[in-house]
GROMACS .gro file of C-alpha atoms in nm:
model
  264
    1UNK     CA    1   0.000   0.000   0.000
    2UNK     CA    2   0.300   0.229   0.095
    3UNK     CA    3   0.446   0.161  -0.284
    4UNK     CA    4   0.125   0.230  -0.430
    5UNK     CA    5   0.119   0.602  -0.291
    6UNK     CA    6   0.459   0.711  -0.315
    7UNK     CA    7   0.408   0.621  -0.700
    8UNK     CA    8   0.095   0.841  -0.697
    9UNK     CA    9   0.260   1.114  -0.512
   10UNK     CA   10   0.579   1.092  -0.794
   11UNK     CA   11   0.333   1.092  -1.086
   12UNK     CA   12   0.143   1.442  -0.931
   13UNK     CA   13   0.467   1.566  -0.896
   14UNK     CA   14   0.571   1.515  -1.241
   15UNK     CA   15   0.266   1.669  -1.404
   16UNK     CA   16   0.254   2.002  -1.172
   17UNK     CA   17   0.611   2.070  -1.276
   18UNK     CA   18   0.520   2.016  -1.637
   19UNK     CA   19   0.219   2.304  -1.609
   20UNK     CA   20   0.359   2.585  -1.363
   21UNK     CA   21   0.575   2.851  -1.519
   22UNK     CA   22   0.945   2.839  -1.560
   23UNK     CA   23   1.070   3.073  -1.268
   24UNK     CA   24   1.350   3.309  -1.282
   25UNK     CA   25   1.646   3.328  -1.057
   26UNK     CA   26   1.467   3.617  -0.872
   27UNK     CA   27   1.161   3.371  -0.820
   28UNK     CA   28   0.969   3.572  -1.026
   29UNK     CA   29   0.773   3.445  -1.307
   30UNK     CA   30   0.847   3.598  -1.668
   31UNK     CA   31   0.603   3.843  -1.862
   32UNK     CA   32   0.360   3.712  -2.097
   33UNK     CA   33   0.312   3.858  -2.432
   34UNK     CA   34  -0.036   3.942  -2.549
   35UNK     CA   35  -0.197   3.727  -2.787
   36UNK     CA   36  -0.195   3.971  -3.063
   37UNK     CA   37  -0.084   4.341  -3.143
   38UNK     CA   38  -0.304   4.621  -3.258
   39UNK     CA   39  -0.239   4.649  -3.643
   40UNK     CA   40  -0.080   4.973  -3.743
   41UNK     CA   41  -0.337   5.163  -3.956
   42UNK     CA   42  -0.325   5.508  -4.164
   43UNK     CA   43  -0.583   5.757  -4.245
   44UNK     CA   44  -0.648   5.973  -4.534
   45UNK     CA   45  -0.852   6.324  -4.514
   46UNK     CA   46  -0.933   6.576  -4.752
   47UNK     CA   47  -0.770   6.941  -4.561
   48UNK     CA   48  -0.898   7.142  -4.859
   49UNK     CA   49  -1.150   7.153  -5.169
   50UNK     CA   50  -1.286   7.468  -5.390
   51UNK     CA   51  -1.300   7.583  -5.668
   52UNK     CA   52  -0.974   7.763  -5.824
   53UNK     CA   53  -1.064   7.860  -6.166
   54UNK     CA   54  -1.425   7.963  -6.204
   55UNK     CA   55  -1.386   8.019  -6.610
   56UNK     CA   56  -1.195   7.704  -6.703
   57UNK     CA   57  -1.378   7.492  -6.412
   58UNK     CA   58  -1.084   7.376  -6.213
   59UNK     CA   59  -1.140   7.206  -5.896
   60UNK     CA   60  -0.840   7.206  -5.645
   61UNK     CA   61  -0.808   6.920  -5.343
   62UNK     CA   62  -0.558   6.929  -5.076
   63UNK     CA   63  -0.557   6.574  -4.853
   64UNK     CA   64  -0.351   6.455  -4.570
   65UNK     CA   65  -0.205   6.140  -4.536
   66UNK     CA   66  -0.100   6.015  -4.175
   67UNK     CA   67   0.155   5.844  -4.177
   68UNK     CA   68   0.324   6.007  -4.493
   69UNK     CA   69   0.335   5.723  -4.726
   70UNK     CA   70   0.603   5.633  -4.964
   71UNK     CA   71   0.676   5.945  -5.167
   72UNK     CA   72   0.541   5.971  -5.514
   73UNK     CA   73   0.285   5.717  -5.382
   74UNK     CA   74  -0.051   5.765  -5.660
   75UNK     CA   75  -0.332   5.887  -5.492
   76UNK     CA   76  -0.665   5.925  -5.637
   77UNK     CA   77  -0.969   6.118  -5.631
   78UNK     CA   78  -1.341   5.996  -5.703
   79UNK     CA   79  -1.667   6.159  -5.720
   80UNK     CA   80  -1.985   5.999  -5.613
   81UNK     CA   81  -2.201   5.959  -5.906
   82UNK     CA   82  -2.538   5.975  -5.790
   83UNK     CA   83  -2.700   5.832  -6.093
   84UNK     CA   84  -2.478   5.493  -6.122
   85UNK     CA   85  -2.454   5.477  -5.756
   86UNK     CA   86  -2.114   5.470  -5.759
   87UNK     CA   87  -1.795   5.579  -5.674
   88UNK     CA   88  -1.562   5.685  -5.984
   89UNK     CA   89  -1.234   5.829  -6.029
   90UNK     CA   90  -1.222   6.151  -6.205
   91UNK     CA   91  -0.812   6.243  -6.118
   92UNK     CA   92  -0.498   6.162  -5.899
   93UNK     CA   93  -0.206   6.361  -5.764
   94UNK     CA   94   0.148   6.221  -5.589
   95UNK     CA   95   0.217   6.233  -5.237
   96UNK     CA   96   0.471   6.449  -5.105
   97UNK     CA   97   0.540   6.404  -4.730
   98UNK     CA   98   0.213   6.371  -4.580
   99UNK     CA   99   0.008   6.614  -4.860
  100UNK     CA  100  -0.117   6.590  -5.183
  101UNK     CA  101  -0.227   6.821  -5.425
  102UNK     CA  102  -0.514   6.707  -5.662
  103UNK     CA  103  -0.645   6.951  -5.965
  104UNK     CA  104  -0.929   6.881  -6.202
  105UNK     CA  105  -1.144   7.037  -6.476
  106UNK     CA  106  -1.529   6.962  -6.437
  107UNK     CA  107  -1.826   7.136  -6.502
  108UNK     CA  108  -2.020   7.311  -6.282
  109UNK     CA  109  -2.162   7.042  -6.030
  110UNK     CA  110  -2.290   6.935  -5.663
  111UNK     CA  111  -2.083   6.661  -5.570
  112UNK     CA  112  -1.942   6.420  -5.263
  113UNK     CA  113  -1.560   6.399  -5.312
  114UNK     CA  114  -1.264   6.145  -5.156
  115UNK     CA  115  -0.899   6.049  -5.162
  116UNK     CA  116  -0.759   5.696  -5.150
  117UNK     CA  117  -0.460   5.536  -5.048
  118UNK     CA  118  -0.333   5.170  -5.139
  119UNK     CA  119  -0.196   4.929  -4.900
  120UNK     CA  120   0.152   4.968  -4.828
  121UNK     CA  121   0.275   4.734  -4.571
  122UNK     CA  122   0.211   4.727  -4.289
  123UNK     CA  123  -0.085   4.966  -4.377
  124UNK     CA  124  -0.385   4.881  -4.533
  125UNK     CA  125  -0.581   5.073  -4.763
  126UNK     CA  126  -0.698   5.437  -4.665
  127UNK     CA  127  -1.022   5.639  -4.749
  128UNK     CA  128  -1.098   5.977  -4.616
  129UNK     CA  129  -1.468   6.081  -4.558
  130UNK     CA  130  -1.664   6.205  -4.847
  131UNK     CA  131  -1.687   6.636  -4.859
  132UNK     CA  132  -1.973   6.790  -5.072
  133UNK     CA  133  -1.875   7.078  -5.249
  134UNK     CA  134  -2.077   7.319  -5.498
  135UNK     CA  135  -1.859   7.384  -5.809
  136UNK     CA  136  -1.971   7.730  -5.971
  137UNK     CA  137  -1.867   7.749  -6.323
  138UNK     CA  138  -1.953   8.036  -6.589
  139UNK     CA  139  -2.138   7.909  -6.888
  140UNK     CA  140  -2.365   8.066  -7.154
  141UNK     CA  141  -2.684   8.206  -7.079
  142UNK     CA  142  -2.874   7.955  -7.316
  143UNK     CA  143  -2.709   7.679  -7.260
  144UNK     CA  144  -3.020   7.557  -7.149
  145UNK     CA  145  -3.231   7.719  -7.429
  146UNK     CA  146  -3.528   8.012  -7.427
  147UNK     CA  147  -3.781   7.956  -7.164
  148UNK     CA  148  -4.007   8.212  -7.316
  149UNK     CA  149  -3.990   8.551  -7.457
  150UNK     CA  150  -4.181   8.846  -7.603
  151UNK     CA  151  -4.209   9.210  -7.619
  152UNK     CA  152  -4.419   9.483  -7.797
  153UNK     CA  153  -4.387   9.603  -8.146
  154UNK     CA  154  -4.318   9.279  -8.340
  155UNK     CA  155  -4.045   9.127  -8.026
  156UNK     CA  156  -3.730   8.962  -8.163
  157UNK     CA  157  -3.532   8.737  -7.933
  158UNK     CA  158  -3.292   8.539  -8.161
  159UNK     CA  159  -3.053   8.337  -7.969
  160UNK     CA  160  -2.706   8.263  -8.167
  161UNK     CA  161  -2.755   7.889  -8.347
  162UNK     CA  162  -2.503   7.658  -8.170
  163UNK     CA  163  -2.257   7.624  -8.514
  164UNK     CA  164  -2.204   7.996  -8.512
  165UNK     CA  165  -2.207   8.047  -8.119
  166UNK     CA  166  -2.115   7.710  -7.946
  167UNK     CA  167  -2.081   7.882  -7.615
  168UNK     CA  168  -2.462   7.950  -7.618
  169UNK     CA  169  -2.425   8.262  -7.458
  170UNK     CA  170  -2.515   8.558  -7.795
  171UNK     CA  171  -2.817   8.698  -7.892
  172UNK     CA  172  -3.014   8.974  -8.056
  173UNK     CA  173  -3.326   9.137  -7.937
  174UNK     CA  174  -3.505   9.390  -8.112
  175UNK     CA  175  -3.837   9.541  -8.126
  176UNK     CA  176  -3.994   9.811  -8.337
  177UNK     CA  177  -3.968  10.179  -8.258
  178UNK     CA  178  -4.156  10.251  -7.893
  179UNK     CA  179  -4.145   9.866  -7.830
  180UNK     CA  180  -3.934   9.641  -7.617
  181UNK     CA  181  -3.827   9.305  -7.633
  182UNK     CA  182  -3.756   9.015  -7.381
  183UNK     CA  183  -3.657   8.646  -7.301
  184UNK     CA  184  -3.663   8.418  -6.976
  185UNK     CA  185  -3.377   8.140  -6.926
  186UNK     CA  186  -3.377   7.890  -6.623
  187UNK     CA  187  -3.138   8.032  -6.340
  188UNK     CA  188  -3.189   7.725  -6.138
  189UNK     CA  189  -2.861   7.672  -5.926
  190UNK     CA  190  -2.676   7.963  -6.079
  191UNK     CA  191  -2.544   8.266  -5.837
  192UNK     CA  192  -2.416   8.588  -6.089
  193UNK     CA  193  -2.491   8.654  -6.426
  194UNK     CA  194  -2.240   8.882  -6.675
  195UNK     CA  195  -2.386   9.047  -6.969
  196UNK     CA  196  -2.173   9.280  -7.230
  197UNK     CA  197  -2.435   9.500  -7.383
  198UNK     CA  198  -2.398   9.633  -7.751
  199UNK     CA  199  -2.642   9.879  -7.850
  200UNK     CA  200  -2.690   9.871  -8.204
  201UNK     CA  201  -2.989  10.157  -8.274
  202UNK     CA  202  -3.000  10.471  -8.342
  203UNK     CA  203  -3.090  10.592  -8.007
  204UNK     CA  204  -3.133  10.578  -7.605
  205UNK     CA  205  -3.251  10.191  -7.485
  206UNK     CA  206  -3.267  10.022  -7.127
  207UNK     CA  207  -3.174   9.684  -7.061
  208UNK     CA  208  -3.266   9.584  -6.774
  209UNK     CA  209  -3.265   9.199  -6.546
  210UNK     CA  210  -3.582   9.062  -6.378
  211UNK     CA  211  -3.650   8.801  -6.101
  212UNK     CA  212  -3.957   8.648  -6.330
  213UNK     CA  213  -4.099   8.996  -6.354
  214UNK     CA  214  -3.981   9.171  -6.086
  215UNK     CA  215  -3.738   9.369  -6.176
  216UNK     CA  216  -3.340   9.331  -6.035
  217UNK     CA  217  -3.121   9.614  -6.196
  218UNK     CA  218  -3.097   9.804  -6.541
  219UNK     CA  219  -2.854  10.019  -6.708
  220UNK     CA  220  -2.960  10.317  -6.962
  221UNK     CA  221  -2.751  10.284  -7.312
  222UNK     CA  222  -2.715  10.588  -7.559
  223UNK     CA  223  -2.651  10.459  -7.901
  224UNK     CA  224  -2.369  10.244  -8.058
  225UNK     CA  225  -2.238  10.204  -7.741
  226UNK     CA  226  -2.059   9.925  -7.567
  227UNK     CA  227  -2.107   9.847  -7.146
  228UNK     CA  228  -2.202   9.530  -6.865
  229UNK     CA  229  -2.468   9.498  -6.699
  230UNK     CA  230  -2.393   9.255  -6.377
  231UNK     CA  231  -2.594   9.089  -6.114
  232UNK     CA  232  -2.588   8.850  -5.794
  233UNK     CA  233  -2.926   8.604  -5.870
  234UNK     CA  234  -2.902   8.361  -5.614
  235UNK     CA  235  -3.199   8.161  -5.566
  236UNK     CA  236  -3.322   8.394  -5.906
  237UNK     CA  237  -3.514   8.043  -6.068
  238UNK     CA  238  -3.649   8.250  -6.357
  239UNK     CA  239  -3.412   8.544  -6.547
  240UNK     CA  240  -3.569   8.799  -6.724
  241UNK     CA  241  -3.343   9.002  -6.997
  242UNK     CA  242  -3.522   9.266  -7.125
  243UNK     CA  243  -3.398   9.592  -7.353
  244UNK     CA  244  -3.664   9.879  -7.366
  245UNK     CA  245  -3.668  10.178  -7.643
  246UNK     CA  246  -3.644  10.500  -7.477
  247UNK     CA  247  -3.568  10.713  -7.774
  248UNK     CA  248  -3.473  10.611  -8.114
  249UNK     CA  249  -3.528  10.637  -8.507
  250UNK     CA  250  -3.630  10.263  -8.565
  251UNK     CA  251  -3.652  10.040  -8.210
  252UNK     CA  252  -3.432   9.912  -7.963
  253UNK     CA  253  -3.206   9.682  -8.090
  254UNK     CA  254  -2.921   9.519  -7.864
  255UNK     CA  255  -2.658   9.230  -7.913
  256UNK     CA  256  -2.558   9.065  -7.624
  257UNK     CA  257  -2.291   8.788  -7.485
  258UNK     CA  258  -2.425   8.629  -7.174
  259UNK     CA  259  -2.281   8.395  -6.902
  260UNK     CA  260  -2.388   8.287  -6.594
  261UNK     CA  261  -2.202   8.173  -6.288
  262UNK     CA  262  -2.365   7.824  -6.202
  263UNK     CA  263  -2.361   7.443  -6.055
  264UNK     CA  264  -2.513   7.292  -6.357
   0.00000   0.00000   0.00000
C-alpha cells in the first residue's frame, strides 16, 4: 500500500512541474506577451476643396495622409455619381510628405468627393470621408435654351444657333420703334450673371434683369455704345433680360454675350 502512494505522489509531482511557469532566478515568473498586437493603420482626409478657376472649371483638393506614405505614392480622387450609384475616379495627384495636391477640370456640379490610399505594408488601404462641395462654373446664358420671350412692337429674341455660337451665350433682341423686347432662361442653381451689352440703334434703350418679372437692376444705353450689366441672382429660378426703347429712329435693338455663374 505504501508503494502504491509514493508512486501516486511521484506521478502528481511530475505533471505540476510540467504546467507551472518556468521561474527566474529572482523567483519571479516571466512576462507574458499578449496574444496579438493592434495592427498599425493610416488615415487619409481631404484638408482642402474649392474651386480655383471659375472660367476654365478647375477644382483644387488638398488631402492629408497620416503616416506620410512612400513618396510619389498615386493617390486618387473619385466623385460619387449619384446616378450609377457609384464611386468613380475623375483624377490623382502624388504624395509628397504627408500632402497631396489634386487639380481637375469639371463642369459646374454638386458633388461628394474622396482620396484613396493603397496598402503599403504594414498599412492597409486608406479612405478619407466624403466632402460635398458646390462647383460654380460660368457658362452661356442659353445653354439651357429660351424659356419664353416676347415684347411689344413685333419682339425679336434670336438666340445665336449653336454652329455659329457654341458657347450659347449671344443673342439679338429687337423690337420696333416705342417697343421692347424680352426672353426668360432657367437660373436654377446659378449665383451671378455677366452680360456685355452692344447697342446697335440709333438711339437711347434700357436693358434691364428681372426676377420672373420683378425687376433686379438696369442700365440706360445711348446709341452704338458698348457696357455690362452685372448681377448676384441667387436663388433667381427665372431670369428675365429685357432691352426697352427710350428714344430712337427705328426700335431698340441690342446684341448681347451672356454667361452665368452656375452648378449645372
Amino acid at each position: 500500500m505504501r508503494a502504491v502512494v509514493g508512486l501516486l505522489i511521484l506521478a502528481l509531482t511530475g505533471c505540476a512541474a510540467q504546467v507551472a511557469p518556468a521561474m527566474s532566478l529572482g523567483g519571479t515568473a516571466p512576462a507574458v506577451a499578449p496574444a496579438s498586437a493592434a495592427a498599425p493603420a493610416r488615415t487619409a482626409k481631404i484638408t482642402t476643396i474649392r474651386t480655383t478657376d471659375s472660367t476654365k472649371g478647375v477644382i483644387t483638393v488638398i488631402g492629408s495622409l497620416s503616416p506620410a506614405p512612400k513618396a510619389g505614392t498615386r493617390i486618387p480622387l473619385h466623385q460619387w455619381i449619384p446616378a450609377a450609384k457609384r464611386w468613380q475616379e475623375i483624377a490623382h495627384g502624388y504624395s509628397s510628405g504627408s500632402s497631396v495636391t489634386i487639380k481637375t477640370v469639371q463642369p459646374g456640379s454638386v458633388r461628394t468627393y474622396r482620396i484613396a490610399v493603397g496598402p503599403q505594408a504594414p498599412y492597409p488601404a486608406a479612405i478619407s470621408p466624403g466632402i460635398s462641395l458646390k462647383h460654380y462654373v460660368w457658362r452661356g446664358i442659353f445653354k439651357r435654351g429660351v424659356l419664353a420671350a416676347g415684347g411689344k412692337g413685333a419682339p425679336q429674341f434670336t438666340v445665336v444657333p449653336p454652329n455659329e455660337g457654341p458657347r450659347r451665350a449671344e443673342a439679338d433682341l429687337l423690337a420696333n420703334k416705342g417697343g421692347f423686347v424680352w426672353g426668360d432662361v432657367d437660373s436654377t442653381g446659378c449665383s451671378s450673371v455677366r452680360n456685355w451689352l452692344g447697342n446697335l440703334t440709333d438711339g437711347t434703350v434700357r436693358v434691364s434683369l428681372h426676377n420672373g418679372t420683378k425687376a433686379i437692376t438696369s442700365v440706360r444705353q445711348a446709341q452704338e455704345t458698348e457696357t455690362w450689366l452685372d448681377a448676384k441672382i441667387l436663388g433667381v429660378t427665372r431670369l428675365r433680360l429685357q432691352v426697352t426703347d427710350l428714344k430712337s429712329g427705328y426700335g431698340p435693338y441690342a446684341s448681347i454675350d451672356s454667361l452665368m455663374l452656375c452648378t449645372n
